[in-house]
Coordinates of C-alpha atoms and ligand atoms in Angstrom, one line a residue:
X1 CA 9.7 -29.1 22.2
X2 CA 10.6 -25.6 21.0
X3 CA 8.4 -23.6 18.6
X4 CA 9.7 -21.1 16.0
X5 CA 10.1 -18.1 18.4
X6 CA 10.6 -15.8 15.4
X7 CA 6.8 -15.6 15.3
X8 CA 7.0 -13.5 18.5
X9 CA 9.0 -10.9 16.6
X10 CA 6.2 -10.2 14.1
X11 CA 4.5 -6.9 14.7
X12 CA 0.8 -7.1 14.9
X13 CA -0.7 -5.6 11.8
X14 CA -4.1 -4.1 12.7
X15 CA -4.3 -2.0 9.6
X16 CA -7.2 -3.6 7.7
X17 CA -9.0 -4.8 10.8
X18 CA -8.9 -1.3 12.3
X19 CA -10.1 0.2 9.0
X20 CA -13.0 -2.3 9.0
X21 CA -13.9 -1.7 12.6
X22 CA -13.9 2.1 12.3
X23 CA -16.1 1.9 9.1
X24 CA -18.6 -0.5 10.7
X25 CA -18.8 1.8 13.8
X26 CA -19.4 4.8 11.6
X27 CA -22.0 3.1 9.5
X28 CA -23.8 1.8 12.7
X29 CA -23.9 5.4 14.1
X30 CA -25.0 6.9 10.7
X31 CA -27.1 4.3 8.9
X32 CA -28.4 7.1 6.5
X33 CA -25.0 7.9 5.1
X34 CA -23.6 6.2 2.0
X35 CA -20.0 5.3 2.7
X36 CA -17.8 4.8 -0.4
X37 CA -14.7 2.6 -0.2
X38 CA -11.6 3.8 -2.1
X39 CA -9.8 1.3 0.1
X40 CA -10.6 -1.8 -1.9
X41 CA -7.5 -3.9 -2.6
X42 CA -9.3 -6.7 -4.3
X43 CA -10.6 -6.8 -7.8
X44 CA -14.3 -6.3 -8.4
X45 CA -14.9 -7.1 -12.1
X46 CA -16.0 -10.7 -12.9
X47 CA -13.8 -13.0 -14.8
X48 CA -13.5 -12.6 -18.6
X49 CA -15.9 -14.7 -20.7
X50 CA -13.1 -16.7 -22.4
X51 CA -11.7 -17.6 -18.9
X52 CA -15.1 -18.8 -17.8
X53 CA -15.6 -20.9 -20.9
X54 CA -12.1 -22.5 -20.5
X55 CA -12.9 -23.3 -16.8
X56 CA -16.2 -24.8 -17.8
X57 CA -14.5 -27.0 -20.4
X58 CA -11.9 -28.0 -17.8
X59 CA -14.7 -29.1 -15.4
X60 CA -16.2 -31.2 -18.3
X61 CA -12.8 -32.8 -18.8
X62 CA -12.7 -33.8 -15.2
X63 CA -16.2 -35.4 -15.6
X64 CA -15.1 -37.9 -18.2
X65 CA -12.8 -40.9 -17.8
X66 CA -11.1 -40.2 -21.2
X67 CA -10.2 -36.6 -20.3
X68 CA -9.9 -36.8 -16.6
X69 CA -6.8 -35.2 -15.0
X70 CA -5.2 -36.0 -11.7
X71 CA -1.9 -34.5 -10.5
X72 CA -0.4 -32.1 -13.1
X73 CA 2.5 -33.2 -15.3
X74 CA 5.8 -33.9 -13.4
X75 CA 7.9 -32.4 -16.2
X76 CA 7.3 -28.7 -15.4
X77 CA 6.4 -29.0 -11.7
X78 CA 2.8 -29.6 -12.5
X79 CA 2.3 -26.8 -15.0
X80 CA 0.4 -27.8 -18.1
X81 CA 2.1 -27.2 -21.5
X82 CA -0.7 -25.0 -22.8
X83 CA -0.4 -22.6 -19.8
X84 CA 3.4 -22.5 -19.9
X85 CA 3.4 -21.9 -23.7
X86 CA 0.9 -19.0 -23.3
X87 CA 3.2 -17.4 -20.6
X88 CA 6.2 -17.9 -22.9
X89 CA 4.2 -16.1 -25.6
X90 CA 3.4 -13.2 -23.3
X91 CA 7.1 -12.8 -22.4
X92 CA 8.1 -13.1 -26.1
X93 CA 5.8 -10.1 -26.8
X94 CA 7.8 -8.1 -24.2
X95 CA 11.0 -9.2 -26.0
X96 CA 12.0 -11.8 -23.4
X97 CA 12.8 -15.3 -24.5
X98 CA 12.2 -18.0 -21.8
X99 CA 12.4 -21.7 -21.9
X100 CA 9.6 -23.8 -20.5
X101 CA 11.6 -25.1 -17.5
X102 CA 12.1 -21.5 -16.3
X103 CA 8.4 -21.0 -15.7
X104 CA 6.8 -22.4 -12.5
X105 CA 3.1 -22.4 -12.1
X106 CA 1.8 -21.6 -8.6
X107 CA -1.4 -20.8 -6.7
X108 CA -0.5 -17.2 -6.6
X109 CA 2.3 -14.7 -5.9
X110 CA 1.8 -14.5 -2.1
X111 CA 2.7 -18.2 -1.6
X112 CA 5.7 -18.1 -3.9
X113 CA 7.0 -14.9 -2.2
X114 CA 7.0 -16.7 1.1
X115 CA 8.1 -20.1 -0.2
X116 CA 11.1 -18.8 -2.2
X117 CA 12.8 -18.0 1.1
X118 CA 13.3 -21.8 1.5
X119 CA 16.2 -21.3 -1.0
X120 CA 18.2 -18.9 1.2
X121 CA 20.0 -19.2 4.5
X122 CA 18.5 -17.5 7.5
X123 CA 21.9 -15.7 7.9
X124 CA 21.2 -13.6 4.8
X125 CA 20.0 -10.0 5.1
X126 CA 16.9 -8.9 3.2
X127 CA 16.6 -5.4 1.8
X128 CA 12.9 -4.3 1.7
X129 CA 11.5 -1.0 0.6
X130 CA 9.5 1.0 3.1
X131 CA 6.6 1.4 2.6
X132 CA 5.6 -1.8 0.8
X133 CA 3.3 -4.9 0.8
X134 CA 3.8 -6.2 4.4
X135 CA 4.3 -9.9 3.3
X136 CA 8.0 -9.3 2.5
X137 CA 8.9 -8.2 6.0
X138 CA 6.7 -10.8 7.8
X139 CA 8.0 -13.8 5.8
X140 CA 11.6 -12.8 6.6
X141 CA 10.8 -12.2 10.3
X142 CA 9.2 -15.6 10.5
X143 CA 12.5 -17.1 9.2
X144 CA 14.6 -15.1 11.7
X145 CA 16.3 -13.2 8.9
X146 CA 17.7 -9.7 9.4
X147 CA 15.7 -7.0 7.6
X148 CA 17.1 -3.6 6.5
X149 CA 15.0 -1.0 4.7
X150 CA 15.3 1.0 1.5
X151 CA 13.8 4.3 2.4
X152 CA 11.1 5.4 -0.1
X153 CA 9.9 9.0 0.4
X154 CA 8.7 12.1 -1.4
X155 CA 12.4 13.0 -2.2
X156 CA 12.9 9.9 -4.4
X157 CA 9.3 9.8 -5.6
X158 CA 8.9 6.6 -3.5
X159 CA 11.4 4.8 -5.8
X160 CA 14.5 4.2 -3.6
X161 CA 17.7 3.5 -5.4
X162 CA 20.6 1.3 -4.4
X163 CA 22.9 2.4 -1.6
X164 CA 26.4 0.9 -2.1
X165 CA 27.0 1.1 1.6
X166 CA 24.1 -1.2 2.5
X167 CA 25.0 -4.9 2.2
X168 CA 22.1 -7.2 1.5
X169 CA 21.6 -10.6 0.0
X170 CA 17.9 -10.6 -0.9
X171 CA 16.6 -7.5 -2.5
X172 CA 12.8 -7.0 -2.9
X173 CA 11.5 -4.8 -5.7
X174 CA 7.7 -4.3 -6.2
X175 CA 7.0 -2.4 -9.4
X176 CA 4.4 -1.0 -9.9
X177 CA 4.4 -0.8 -6.1
X178 CA 1.7 -1.6 -3.6
X179 CA 0.9 0.8 -1.9
X180 CA 2.6 3.7 -3.7
X181 CA 1.8 3.0 -7.3
X182 CA 5.3 4.1 -8.2
X183 CA 7.0 2.2 -11.0
X184 CA 10.7 2.0 -11.9
X185 CA 11.9 2.9 -15.4
X186 CA 14.5 0.9 -17.3
X187 CA 17.5 3.1 -16.2
X188 CA 16.5 2.8 -12.5
X189 CA 16.0 -0.9 -12.8
X190 CA 19.3 -1.4 -14.6
X191 CA 21.0 0.3 -11.6
X192 CA 19.4 -2.2 -9.2
X193 CA 20.4 -5.1 -11.5
X194 CA 24.0 -3.9 -11.7
X195 CA 24.0 -3.4 -7.9
X196 CA 22.7 -6.9 -7.2
X197 CA 25.4 -8.4 -9.6
X198 CA 28.1 -6.4 -7.9
X199 CA 27.1 -7.6 -4.4
X200 CA 26.2 -11.2 -5.4
X201 CA 22.6 -10.5 -4.2
X202 CA 19.3 -11.9 -5.6
X203 CA 16.4 -9.6 -6.6
X204 CA 12.9 -10.9 -5.9
X205 CA 10.9 -8.9 -8.4
X206 CA 7.2 -8.7 -7.6
X207 CA 5.4 -8.0 -10.9
X208 CA 1.9 -8.5 -9.6
X209 CA 0.7 -5.2 -11.1
X210 CA 2.7 -5.3 -14.4
X211 CA -0.5 -5.4 -16.5
X212 CA -1.4 -1.9 -15.3
X213 CA 1.7 -0.4 -17.0
X214 CA 0.9 1.7 -20.1
X215 CA 4.0 3.9 -20.3
X216 CA 6.4 2.2 -22.9
X217 CA 9.4 3.7 -20.9
X218 CA 8.5 1.3 -18.0
X219 CA 9.5 -2.3 -18.2
X220 CA 6.8 -4.9 -17.5
X221 CA 9.4 -7.6 -16.6
X222 CA 12.8 -7.3 -14.9
X223 CA 14.0 -9.7 -17.6
X224 CA 13.7 -6.8 -20.1
X225 CA 16.8 -5.5 -18.4
X226 CA 20.3 -6.7 -19.4
X227 CA 21.9 -8.8 -16.7
X228 CA 18.7 -9.7 -14.9
X229 CA 19.0 -13.3 -15.8
X230 CA 22.1 -13.5 -13.6
X231 CA 20.5 -11.9 -10.5
X232 CA 16.6 -12.0 -10.5
X233 CA 13.6 -14.1 -9.9
X234 CA 10.3 -12.7 -11.0
X235 CA 7.0 -13.4 -9.3
X236 CA 3.8 -12.9 -11.2
X237 CA 0.1 -13.3 -10.6
X238 CA -3.2 -13.6 -12.5
X239 CA -4.9 -12.0 -9.5
X240 CA -4.9 -8.3 -10.5
X241 CA -4.2 -9.0 -14.3
X242 CA -7.3 -11.2 -14.8
X243 CA -9.3 -11.1 -11.6
X244 CA -8.0 -14.4 -10.2
X245 CA -7.9 -13.4 -6.6
X246 CA -10.5 -16.1 -5.8
X247 CA -9.4 -18.6 -8.5
X248 CA -5.7 -18.6 -7.4
X249 CA -3.1 -18.9 -10.1
X250 CA 0.3 -17.3 -10.6
X251 CA 3.8 -18.1 -11.9
X252 CA 7.4 -17.5 -11.0
X253 CA 10.3 -17.2 -13.4
X254 CA 13.6 -18.6 -12.2
X255 CA 16.2 -18.3 -15.0
X256 CA 18.3 -21.4 -15.5
X257 CA 21.3 -19.1 -15.7
X258 CA 20.9 -18.0 -12.0
X259 CA 23.6 -19.4 -9.8
X260 CA 24.5 -18.7 -6.2
X261 CA 26.8 -20.6 -3.8
X262 CA 27.6 -23.0 -6.6
X263 CA 23.9 -24.0 -7.1
X264 CA 21.5 -23.4 -9.9
X265 CA 18.5 -21.7 -8.2
X266 CA 16.2 -23.0 -10.9
X267 CA 17.0 -26.6 -9.8
X268 CA 16.7 -25.8 -6.1
X269 CA 13.3 -24.3 -6.7
X270 CA 12.2 -27.2 -8.8
X271 CA 13.2 -29.5 -6.0
X272 CA 11.5 -27.4 -3.4
X273 CA 8.3 -27.2 -5.3
X274 CA 8.2 -30.9 -6.2
X275 CA 8.7 -31.7 -2.5
X276 CA 6.3 -29.2 -0.8
X277 CA 3.8 -28.3 -3.5
X278 CA 1.4 -30.4 -5.6
X279 CA 0.5 -27.9 -8.3
X280 CA -2.3 -25.4 -9.0
X281 CA -5.6 -26.9 -9.9
X282 CA -6.3 -28.0 -13.5
X283 CA -9.4 -25.8 -13.6
X284 CA -7.4 -22.7 -12.5
X285 CA -4.6 -23.5 -15.0
X286 CA -7.0 -23.9 -17.9
X287 CA -8.7 -20.6 -17.0
X288 CA -5.3 -18.9 -16.8
X289 CA -4.3 -20.4 -20.2
X290 CA -7.2 -18.5 -21.7
X291 CA -5.9 -15.1 -20.3
X292 CA -3.0 -14.6 -22.7
X293 CA -4.9 -15.6 -25.9
X294 CA -5.9 -12.8 -28.3
X295 CA -9.5 -13.0 -27.1
X296 CA -8.6 -13.2 -23.4
X297 CA -6.2 -10.2 -23.6
X298 CA -9.0 -8.2 -25.4
X299 CA -11.5 -9.1 -22.6
X300 CA -9.2 -8.5 -19.6
X301 CA -8.3 -5.1 -21.2
X302 CA -11.9 -4.0 -20.8
X303 CA -11.8 -4.7 -17.0
X304 CA -8.3 -3.1 -16.6
X305 CA -9.4 -0.1 -18.6
X306 CA -12.3 0.4 -16.2
X307 CA -9.8 0.4 -13.2
X308 CA -7.5 2.7 -15.2
X309 CA -10.5 5.1 -15.8
X310 CA -11.1 5.2 -12.1
X311 CA -7.4 5.9 -11.4
X312 CA -7.4 8.7 -13.9
X313 CA -10.4 10.3 -12.3
X314 CA -8.8 10.2 -8.9
X315 CA -5.5 11.5 -10.3
X316 CA -7.4 14.5 -11.9
X317 CA -9.2 15.2 -8.7
X318 CA -5.9 15.2 -6.7
X319 CA -4.2 17.3 -9.3
X320 CA -7.1 19.8 -9.2
X321 CA -6.7 20.1 -5.5
X322 CA -3.0 20.6 -5.7
X323 CA -2.3 17.4 -3.6
X324 CA 1.1 15.7 -4.1
X325 CA 0.7 12.0 -5.1
X326 CA 2.4 9.1 -6.9
X327 CA 0.8 6.3 -8.9
X328 CA -2.5 6.3 -10.7
X329 CA -0.9 6.2 -14.1
X330 CA 0.6 2.7 -14.4
X331 CA -1.0 1.3 -11.3
X332 CA -4.4 0.9 -9.6
X333 CA -3.0 2.6 -6.5
X334 CA -2.7 6.3 -5.7
X335 CA -0.5 7.4 -2.9
X336 CA -1.4 10.9 -1.7
X337 CA 0.2 13.2 0.8
X338 CA -2.2 13.9 3.6
X339 CA -3.3 17.6 3.4
X340 CA -2.5 20.2 6.0
X341 CA 0.2 18.1 7.6
X342 CA -2.3 15.5 8.9
X343 CA -1.1 12.1 10.0
X344 CA -2.4 9.0 8.2
X345 CA -5.0 8.0 10.7
X346 CA -6.0 11.6 11.4
X347 CA -6.7 12.0 7.7
X348 CA -8.6 8.6 7.6
X349 CA -11.0 9.9 10.3
X350 CA -11.3 13.3 8.7
X351 CA -12.2 11.7 5.3
X352 CA -14.6 9.1 6.8
X353 CA -16.5 11.7 9.0
X354 CA -16.5 14.6 6.6
X355 CA -16.8 12.9 3.1
X356 CA -17.9 9.4 4.1
X357 CA -15.0 8.1 2.0
X358 CA -12.7 5.3 3.1
X359 CA -9.0 5.0 2.2
X360 CA -6.0 3.2 3.8
X361 CA -3.6 4.9 6.1
X362 CA -0.1 4.9 4.7
X363 CA 1.5 4.3 8.1
X364 CA 0.2 0.7 8.0
X365 CA 2.7 -0.1 5.2
X366 CA 5.8 1.0 6.9
X367 CA 7.2 3.9 9.0
X368 CA 7.8 6.0 5.9
X369 CA 4.1 5.8 5.1
X370 CA 3.2 8.1 7.9
X371 CA 1.5 11.2 6.6
X372 CA 0.5 9.4 3.4
X373 CA -2.7 7.7 2.3
X374 CA -3.6 5.0 -0.2
X375 CA -6.6 5.3 -2.6
X376 CA -7.5 2.5 -5.0
X377 CA -9.1 2.3 -8.4
X378 CA -11.0 -1.0 -7.8
X379 CA -14.4 0.5 -7.0
X380 CA -17.2 1.1 -9.5
X381 CA -16.8 4.2 -11.8
X382 CA -20.0 5.7 -10.3
X383 CA -18.7 5.4 -6.7
X384 CA -15.3 6.6 -7.7
X385 CA -16.8 9.7 -9.4
X386 CA -18.9 10.4 -6.4
X387 CA -16.0 9.9 -4.0
X388 CA -13.9 12.4 -6.0
X389 CA -16.7 14.9 -5.9
X390 CA -16.8 14.6 -2.1
X391 CA -13.0 14.9 -1.8
X392 CA -13.2 18.0 -3.9
X393 CA -15.8 19.5 -1.6
X394 CA -14.0 18.9 1.7
X395 CA -10.4 19.5 0.5
X396 CA -10.7 22.6 -1.8
Ligands
PLP401 N1 2.2 -8.9 -4.5 C1 1.6 -7.7 -4.2 C2 2.5 -6.5 -4.3 C3 0.3 -7.7 -3.9 O1 -0.3 -6.4 -3.7 C4 -0.5 -8.8 -3.8 C5 -1.9 -8.8 -3.4 O2 -2.5 -7.8 -3.1 C6 0.1 -10.0 -4.0 C7 1.5 -10.1 -4.4 C8 -0.6 -11.3 -3.9 O3 -0.9 -11.9 -5.1 P1 -1.7 -13.3 -5.2 O4 -3.2 -13.0 -5.2 O5 -1.3 -13.8 -6.5 O6 -1.3 -14.2 -4.1

């Protein structure tokens, strides 16, 4: 019996465990200090009232024989019509027309990002931005696929552009990006779409943070870009949009015009999902269907505005200190350059010890993250304000 030895090629990621261990040790040694975490990557606001009401109604449906639901409908890989229609409506408001069979409901973006790789040969090469959400690299390493990197750095504002000399088959784009908060505009994204079409590559477009975009020059879906239906798959999530990190619901759009190797990827994905997945829960789907209603959108906007307010406060603080950073405007993440040439972990220790503020060392997201640091807007406004004040005191 042989196991998948590709697992031995995964690099251990001690980022969040080391952050946690260092913070606990500091708190133990200094119980009188109030430590503020600007490192929170999870949402903190509760679910919107209309989502809660819809989930309560769904539970009641399950309690009565007449309205009970078992497995979801076969027709759209277990997605309920009401949810698929609401997602279609939300795309239509972005000027994108989708048909119902192009929308696949899932239990979140992370699973789909990993599972989509079932469609591609292990001989393909994946092009992954550095730094980025570590799941892209690890899922490809597990499959034994070759990974090459698109270098993001200060010079390109952490938005790498295509390099015609680099051949790749699967291209990852995360916009707005985790951890850098940088987001591509339409012209930049069009260059990626044209590049993918020229090279016969597929773009896996992670739009988990699209709801944070306010700038009308920035697309919220890759399908706003001409040609994307011939080269892209878009992975979306209710996690950061509507606080579903614990509920679990997302969706992936696979256009029925997307062909590679003589196969329609939409059909392959439908086959993969109906074989290895049994749908997101009815309760989660009904809650999600309430998100893109008029009332739901109004309610989630209140939560997102709170995070945006925090991001703006941190942006103003960094601007005031003359610190270079990306993000914060169309993203809950701010990606700052460590002051005085400090390395990421050095700055982490400095901030923890001197200001009792916690952030995330950029080096944990890829080699190009060294010397950078991620701050997030998911804390409370009070703590964010206080953390900014402390940053101002130690970094001025
Ligand atoms: N994609 C990115 C870029 C993320 O940062 C995250 C979570 O932090 C996810 C996907 C995971 O989303 P989900 O909760 O829907 O699995």
